[in-house]
Amino acid sequence: MLTTLVVTASLLFTGAPAQSVATKPLTFRGMTLQIPKTWKVGKEDMWGIHVKTGRCDRLAVECRGFYLVGPEGISLARHGNPYDPEEPYHPGNGLAACAPDKRYVADFPGKLVARGLRPVGAGHKATYRVWHVGCATQSAKQTGVSYQERIWHLPKSKILIFDQWSDSRLGTILKRATWS
């Protein structure tokens, strides 16, 4: 009976049948996210976990997805310094490859286009930043290629969520996180 009500309500309000996405839990440092079953969770390493959310473009640096970064990756961000919310996140010392096109390099620092606090489950607020990052040739010539870098940082929990692909589902998934 409840299923019939949900489908009927969905048809009434949207004109389309209700669709539920099968999920699986992903736990990282006490935070549990319910992610689509189709997403692929990589092995944890010193930087954290890469979660693949979509296709692997031939020119992209990595498959579409986001990272869950722990204390080590937060402490060794850009040029070996700890993550600074006033700069984009980039682990490592050298040039960063352009996320959507590895032939180019990220033209840091980029432009800060959004900032604030965002919920990550009940009782947890993350410092949130969105950077618009252009891509250039090794000789600093602009290419017209760019991407958005979204960052949720939970300093007390020592978690940083780093998304270079702006997956529209991620914000909602983070809002619904649970904590142990």
XYZ file of N, CA and C in Angstrom:
540
model
N 0.812 -1.185 0.000
C 0.000 0.000 0.000
C 0.866 1.264 0.000
N 1.927 1.267 0.839
C 2.817 2.427 0.898
C 3.497 2.652 -0.450
N 3.948 1.588 -1.099
C 4.578 1.713 -2.417
C 3.615 2.339 -3.406
N 2.369 1.917 -3.372
C 1.360 2.477 -4.272
C 1.192 3.966 -4.025
N 1.183 4.378 -2.750
C 1.058 5.797 -2.410
C 2.248 6.600 -2.917
N 3.466 6.057 -2.761
C 4.668 6.757 -3.207
C 4.656 6.922 -4.721
N 4.353 5.848 -5.444
C 4.310 5.916 -6.898
C 3.215 6.880 -7.352
N 2.043 6.802 -6.711
C 0.945 7.701 -7.064
C 1.324 9.149 -6.794
N 1.930 9.426 -5.641
C 2.345 10.792 -5.307
C 3.398 11.273 -6.292
N 4.322 10.403 -6.660
C 5.350 10.789 -7.621
C 4.743 11.142 -8.969
N 3.813 10.328 -9.431
C 3.143 10.608 -10.700
C 2.345 11.900 -10.624
N 1.700 12.117 -9.489
C 0.876 13.308 -9.306
C 1.718 14.586 -9.343
N 2.868 14.576 -8.653
C 3.672 15.794 -8.537
C 4.691 15.979 -9.659
N 5.156 14.899 -10.267
C 6.202 15.036 -11.276
C 5.811 14.528 -12.643
N 4.761 13.735 -12.706
C 4.367 13.151 -13.973
C 5.235 11.969 -14.360
N 6.106 11.524 -13.463
C 6.993 10.400 -13.746
C 6.964 9.420 -12.582
N 7.233 8.141 -12.837
C 7.248 7.175 -11.739
C 8.398 7.445 -10.771
N 8.188 7.083 -9.509
C 9.234 7.255 -8.491
C 10.420 6.377 -8.841
N 11.617 6.919 -8.692
C 12.819 6.145 -8.946
C 13.689 6.205 -7.707
N 14.065 5.058 -7.213
C 14.980 5.032 -6.084
C 16.300 4.462 -6.572
N 17.368 5.029 -6.102
C 18.695 4.582 -6.483
C 19.191 3.648 -5.389
N 19.625 2.469 -5.781
C 20.187 1.525 -4.821
C 21.492 2.108 -4.295
N 21.668 2.045 -2.980
C 22.861 2.623 -2.362
C 23.637 1.577 -1.574
N 24.851 1.982 -1.222
C 25.702 1.188 -0.346
C 26.396 2.151 0.602
N 26.736 1.692 1.812
C 27.401 2.584 2.765
C 28.899 2.697 2.473
N 29.420 3.878 2.700
C 30.858 4.143 2.617
C 31.226 4.859 3.912
N 32.065 4.224 4.726
C 32.459 4.797 6.014
C 33.907 5.254 5.950
N 34.130 6.470 6.447
C 35.466 7.064 6.458
C 35.586 7.924 7.707
N 36.495 7.563 8.616
C 36.792 8.335 9.822
C 35.535 8.664 10.635
N 34.641 7.699 10.783
C 33.426 7.881 11.588
C 32.247 8.468 10.837
N 32.442 8.866 9.583
C 31.358 9.417 8.761
C 30.907 8.325 7.793
N 29.596 8.120 7.704
C 29.062 7.142 6.752
C 28.191 7.858 5.732
N 28.507 7.606 4.461
C 27.746 8.160 3.344
C 27.003 7.013 2.665
N 25.788 7.276 2.228
C 25.048 6.310 1.409
C 25.234 6.742 -0.040
N 26.081 5.995 -0.758
C 26.425 6.360 -2.136
C 25.760 5.382 -3.113
N 25.524 5.801 -4.347
C 24.958 4.875 -5.333
C 25.828 3.625 -5.479
N 25.167 2.474 -5.622
C 25.901 1.205 -5.765
C 26.804 1.192 -6.987
N 26.504 2.016 -7.973
C 27.309 2.039 -9.201
C 28.648 2.747 -9.002
N 28.801 3.535 -7.932
C 30.051 4.228 -7.688
C 31.096 3.226 -7.215
N 32.311 3.408 -7.667
C 33.416 2.501 -7.327
C 34.308 3.161 -6.273
N 34.534 2.431 -5.192
C 35.341 2.943 -4.089
C 36.741 2.354 -4.184
N 37.741 3.234 -4.317
C 39.127 2.792 -4.401
C 39.671 2.384 -3.045
N 40.877 1.862 -3.053
C 41.541 1.482 -1.804
C 42.073 2.730 -1.121
N 42.024 2.717 0.200
C 42.542 3.849 0.957
C 44.061 3.845 0.887
N 44.632 5.035 0.667
C 46.083 5.196 0.697
C 46.407 6.388 1.592
N 47.637 6.880 1.522
C 48.033 7.979 2.424
C 47.205 9.242 2.200
N 46.625 9.418 1.002
C 45.845 10.619 0.714
C 44.382 10.449 1.084
N 43.900 9.236 1.107
C 42.494 8.995 1.409
C 41.913 7.968 0.453
N 40.665 8.205 0.031
C 39.957 7.271 -0.835
C 39.428 8.018 -2.053
N 39.672 7.460 -3.243
C 39.102 8.007 -4.478
C 37.808 7.258 -4.755
N 36.703 7.996 -4.867
C 35.410 7.410 -5.188
C 35.079 7.799 -6.624
N 34.985 6.803 -7.489
C 34.696 7.044 -8.909
C 33.185 7.099 -9.109
N 32.727 8.220 -9.628
C 31.291 8.440 -9.790
C 30.822 8.340 -11.237
N 31.749 8.264 -12.162
C 31.351 8.262 -13.566
C 32.452 7.759 -14.473
N 32.340 8.153 -15.706
C 33.227 7.627 -16.747
C 34.671 8.122 -16.588
N 35.530 7.458 -17.309
C 36.944 7.802 -17.337
C 37.244 8.400 -18.708
N 37.281 9.726 -18.787
C 37.565 10.401 -20.048
C 39.019 10.194 -20.433
N 39.273 10.006 -21.708
C 40.625 9.733 -22.202
C 41.621 10.830 -21.826
N 41.212 12.092 -21.887
C 42.130 13.197 -21.608
C 42.180 13.604 -20.133
N 41.246 13.119 -19.347
C 41.188 13.524 -17.939
C 42.333 12.925 -17.141
N 42.679 13.606 -16.055
C 43.728 13.121 -15.160
C 43.291 11.808 -14.516
N 42.056 11.748 -14.072
C 41.507 10.564 -13.412
C 40.049 10.421 -13.809
N 39.471 9.298 -13.435
C 38.046 9.095 -13.668
C 37.248 10.109 -12.860
N 36.064 10.421 -13.335
C 35.187 11.338 -12.605
C 34.953 10.793 -11.203
N 34.997 11.679 -10.231
C 34.811 11.247 -8.856
C 35.241 12.310 -7.870
N 35.409 11.901 -6.635
C 35.849 12.795 -5.576
C 36.744 12.015 -4.621
N 37.424 12.755 -3.760
C 38.300 12.150 -2.766
C 37.796 12.434 -1.358
N 37.921 11.427 -0.505
C 37.782 11.597 0.933
C 39.213 11.594 1.464
N 39.648 12.719 1.997
C 41.042 12.905 2.407
C 41.121 12.934 3.932
N 42.102 12.247 4.482
C 42.303 12.198 5.920
C 43.406 13.130 6.378
N 43.841 12.979 7.638
C 44.807 13.900 8.240
C 46.111 14.058 7.462
N 46.649 12.959 6.929
C 47.934 13.059 6.233
C 47.805 13.899 4.963
N 46.753 13.674 4.196
C 46.533 14.446 2.978
C 46.208 15.906 3.260
N 45.589 16.159 4.412
C 45.281 17.540 4.804
C 46.560 18.257 5.233
N 47.450 17.544 5.933
C 48.680 18.178 6.433
C 49.726 18.373 5.340
N 49.618 17.639 4.242
C 50.600 17.745 3.164
C 49.939 18.236 1.882
N 49.222 19.310 1.987
C 48.560 19.865 0.816
C 49.575 20.648 -0.011
N 49.160 21.643 -0.648
C 49.956 22.414 -1.591
C 51.372 22.744 -1.113
N 52.345 22.315 -1.864
C 53.771 22.545 -1.597
C 54.193 22.057 -0.218
N 53.584 20.969 0.241
C 53.960 20.365 1.504
C 53.428 21.075 2.735
N 52.614 22.107 2.544
C 52.021 22.833 3.672
C 50.637 22.278 3.974
N 50.150 22.495 5.197
C 48.792 22.047 5.520
C 47.764 22.758 4.642
N 46.613 22.107 4.453
C 45.529 22.702 3.679
C 45.160 24.067 4.249
N 44.982 25.027 3.377
C 44.573 26.387 3.736
C 43.253 26.669 3.017
N 42.166 26.934 3.763
C 40.870 27.164 3.120
C 40.849 28.377 2.183
N 41.880 29.204 2.242
C 41.936 30.367 1.355
C 42.663 30.079 0.047
N 42.967 28.790 -0.189
C 43.601 28.362 -1.436
C 42.944 27.067 -1.896
N 42.978 26.792 -3.197
C 42.487 25.489 -3.660
C 43.314 24.371 -3.041
N 42.755 23.174 -3.022
C 43.473 22.013 -2.507
C 44.305 21.410 -3.630
N 45.561 21.143 -3.351
C 46.421 20.456 -4.315
C 47.501 19.729 -3.535
N 47.380 18.404 -3.435
C 48.436 17.678 -2.742
C 49.667 17.566 -3.631
N 50.793 17.906 -3.088
C 52.032 17.766 -3.850
C 52.801 19.066 -3.937
N 53.965 18.971 -4.548
C 54.869 20.114 -4.617
C 54.956 20.760 -5.988
N 54.624 20.036 -7.013
C 54.827 20.553 -8.355
C 53.569 21.127 -8.974
N 53.600 21.183 -10.296
C 52.445 21.643 -11.048
C 51.343 20.598 -10.948
N 50.121 21.058 -10.913
C 48.975 20.146 -10.884
C 48.430 20.018 -12.291
N 48.195 18.801 -12.714
C 47.581 18.599 -14.023
C 46.152 19.137 -13.995
N 45.692 19.622 -15.114
C 44.329 20.115 -15.275
C 43.382 18.908 -15.226
N 42.424 18.921 -14.316
C 41.555 17.758 -14.115
C 40.913 17.236 -15.400
N 40.257 18.092 -16.212
C 39.592 17.544 -17.394
C 40.519 17.290 -18.584
N 41.755 17.817 -18.552
C 42.651 17.641 -19.704
C 44.097 17.635 -19.233
N 44.665 16.435 -19.105
C 46.009 16.269 -18.546
C 47.128 16.851 -19.397
N 46.807 17.327 -20.587
C 47.823 17.984 -21.414
C 48.191 19.356 -20.842
N 47.348 19.881 -19.960
C 47.535 21.229 -19.413
C 47.754 21.166 -17.906
N 48.129 22.316 -17.337
C 48.317 22.416 -15.892
C 47.276 23.373 -15.315
N 46.937 23.131 -14.058
C 45.986 24.005 -13.368
C 46.636 25.361 -13.145
N 45.905 26.404 -13.441
C 46.404 27.767 -13.288
C 45.967 28.290 -11.918
N 46.671 27.829 -10.877
C 46.332 28.223 -9.513
C 46.741 29.650 -9.246
N 46.074 30.394 -8.370
C 45.095 29.865 -7.439
C 43.683 29.758 -7.994
N 43.386 30.295 -9.124
C 42.003 30.270 -9.582
C 41.216 31.390 -8.929
N 39.916 31.328 -9.062
C 39.055 32.364 -8.496
C 38.065 31.725 -7.531
N 38.021 32.237 -6.317
C 37.058 31.762 -5.327
C 35.668 32.234 -5.750
N 34.742 31.317 -5.991
C 33.407 31.685 -6.457
C 32.308 31.412 -5.441
N 32.609 30.638 -4.387
C 31.626 30.405 -3.320
C 32.359 30.030 -2.049
N 31.790 30.461 -0.940
C 32.360 30.120 0.369
C 31.247 30.101 1.390
N 31.445 29.372 2.441
C 30.453 29.322 3.506
C 30.594 28.055 4.319
N 29.520 27.703 4.981
C 29.447 26.470 5.753
C 28.373 25.595 5.131
N 28.601 24.290 5.117
C 27.637 23.342 4.571
C 27.485 22.187 5.556
N 26.252 21.690 5.725
C 26.054 20.544 6.622
C 26.615 19.259 6.023
N 27.228 18.480 6.890
C 27.667 17.130 6.543
C 27.112 16.235 7.643
N 25.858 15.846 7.475
C 25.155 15.095 8.501
C 24.727 16.001 9.639
N 23.966 15.434 10.547
C 23.454 16.190 11.693
C 24.597 16.581 12.625
N 24.648 17.867 12.973
C 25.612 18.345 13.951
C 27.020 18.595 13.431
N 27.244 18.482 12.149
C 28.568 18.721 11.575
C 28.468 19.737 10.450
N 29.273 20.771 10.544
C 29.331 21.800 9.496
C 30.737 21.819 8.919
N 30.794 21.834 7.598
C 32.079 21.883 6.906
C 32.316 23.286 6.374
N 33.571 23.710 6.399
C 33.966 24.905 5.675
C 33.912 24.528 4.203
N 33.166 25.300 3.428
C 32.924 24.963 2.025
C 33.517 26.031 1.128
N 34.217 25.592 0.087
C 34.799 26.505 -0.893
C 34.589 25.937 -2.292
N 34.370 26.835 -3.252
C 34.339 26.463 -4.662
C 35.298 27.393 -5.391
N 36.230 26.787 -6.107
C 37.220 27.530 -6.867
C 37.003 27.282 -8.348
N 37.039 28.324 -9.138
C 37.052 28.192 -10.594
C 38.522 28.204 -10.999
N 38.978 27.096 -11.581
C 40.391 26.947 -11.917
C 40.523 26.845 -13.438
N 41.304 27.744 -14.007
C 41.604 27.685 -15.430
C 42.767 26.747 -15.685
N 42.945 26.377 -16.938
C 44.039 25.493 -17.309
C 44.913 26.183 -18.345
N 46.203 25.986 -18.219
C 47.171 26.652 -19.097
C 48.180 25.636 -19.625
N 48.908 26.054 -20.638
C 50.011 25.230 -21.126
C 51.172 25.353 -20.138
N 52.180 24.531 -20.292
C 53.367 24.613 -19.422
C 54.029 25.984 -19.523
N 53.846 26.678 -20.655
C 54.421 28.019 -20.830
C 53.446 29.126 -20.426
N 52.410 28.776 -19.672
C 51.440 29.712 -19.082
C 50.458 30.342 -20.075
N 50.291 29.758 -21.245
C 49.303 30.255 -22.200
C 47.927 29.689 -21.837
N 46.929 30.575 -21.706
C 45.579 30.147 -21.356
C 44.990 29.278 -22.472
N 44.181 28.285 -22.086
C 43.647 27.325 -23.056
C 42.132 27.423 -23.243
N 41.441 28.063 -22.340
C 39.978 28.073 -22.385
C 39.359 26.885 -21.656
N 40.167 25.931 -21.222
C 39.696 24.787 -20.449
C 39.702 25.190 -18.976
N 38.673 24.797 -18.247
C 38.612 25.107 -16.815
C 37.756 24.063 -16.103
N 37.747 24.138 -14.800
C 36.907 23.250 -13.995
C 36.601 23.921 -12.663
N 35.622 23.373 -11.956
C 35.265 23.839 -10.613
C 35.846 22.856 -9.606
N 36.486 23.377 -8.584
C 37.009 22.553 -7.506
C 36.187 22.856 -6.259
N 35.455 21.850 -5.772
C 34.646 22.018 -4.551
C 35.332 21.306 -3.397
N 35.337 21.976 -2.247
C 36.014 21.433 -1.071
C 35.116 21.597 0.151
N 34.892 20.498 0.858
C 34.243 20.518 2.168
C 35.334 20.126 3.161
N 35.568 20.941 4.177
C 36.624 20.645 5.154
C 36.011 20.591 6.546
N 36.218 19.469 7.216
C 35.752 19.262 8.589
C 36.987 19.150 9.483
N 37.512 20.287 9.979
C 38.790 20.245 10.705
C 38.760 19.391 11.968
N 37.656 19.413 12.729
C 37.604 18.611 13.965
C 37.619 17.123 13.667
N 36.981 16.712 12.589
C 36.937 15.301 12.200
C 38.132 14.904 11.338
N 38.932 15.886 10.949
C 40.113 15.672 10.095
C 39.731 14.985 8.781
N 38.704 15.561 8.135
C 38.232 15.067 6.845
C 38.153 16.239 5.873
N 38.590 15.993 4.651
C 38.441 16.951 3.570
C 37.832 16.194 2.388
N 36.770 16.721 1.825
C 36.143 16.131 0.642
C 36.500 17.036 -0.526
N 37.121 16.447 -1.535
C 37.708 17.188 -2.643
C 37.085 16.693 -3.942
N 36.355 17.573 -4.643
C 35.605 17.207 -5.842
C 35.967 18.132 -6.994
N 36.596 17.588 -8.031
C 36.966 18.373 -9.216
C 35.957 18.208 -10.354
N 34.897 17.428 -10.134
C 33.955 17.137 -11.216
C 32.561 17.688 -10.952
N 32.342 18.314 -9.813
C 31.054 18.948 -9.482
C 29.866 18.016 -9.675
N 29.960 16.813 -9.144
C 28.850 15.875 -9.234
C 27.664 16.442 -8.451
N 26.535 16.612 -9.117
C 25.371 17.267 -8.509
C 24.786 16.475 -7.339
N 25.077 15.195 -7.236
C 24.522 14.365 -6.156
C 25.311 14.466 -4.854
N 26.559 14.892 -4.938
C 27.444 14.821 -3.779
C 26.977 15.688 -2.612
N 26.551 16.906 -2.864
C 26.112 17.781 -1.773
C 24.984 17.176 -0.960
N 24.010 16.592 -1.630
C 22.880 15.961 -0.935
C 23.338 14.743 -0.152
N 24.223 13.950 -0.739
C 24.748 12.772 -0.043
C 25.481 13.199 1.228
N 26.263 14.261 1.151
C 26.989 14.744 2.337
C 26.023 15.278 3.397
N 24.977 15.967 2.996
C 23.972 16.459 3.961
C 23.367 15.319 4.758
N 23.244 14.152 4.132
C 22.589 12.997 4.759
C 23.577 12.073 5.463
N 24.819 12.481 5.587
C 25.833 11.645 6.252
C 25.398 11.333 7.674
N 25.830 10.184 8.159
C 25.625 9.825 9.566
C 26.994 9.677 10.207
N 27.027 9.802 11.531
C 28.288 9.774 12.263
C 28.224 8.741 13.386
N 29.356 8.095 13.617
C 29.410 7.129 14.727
C 30.295 7.661 15.823
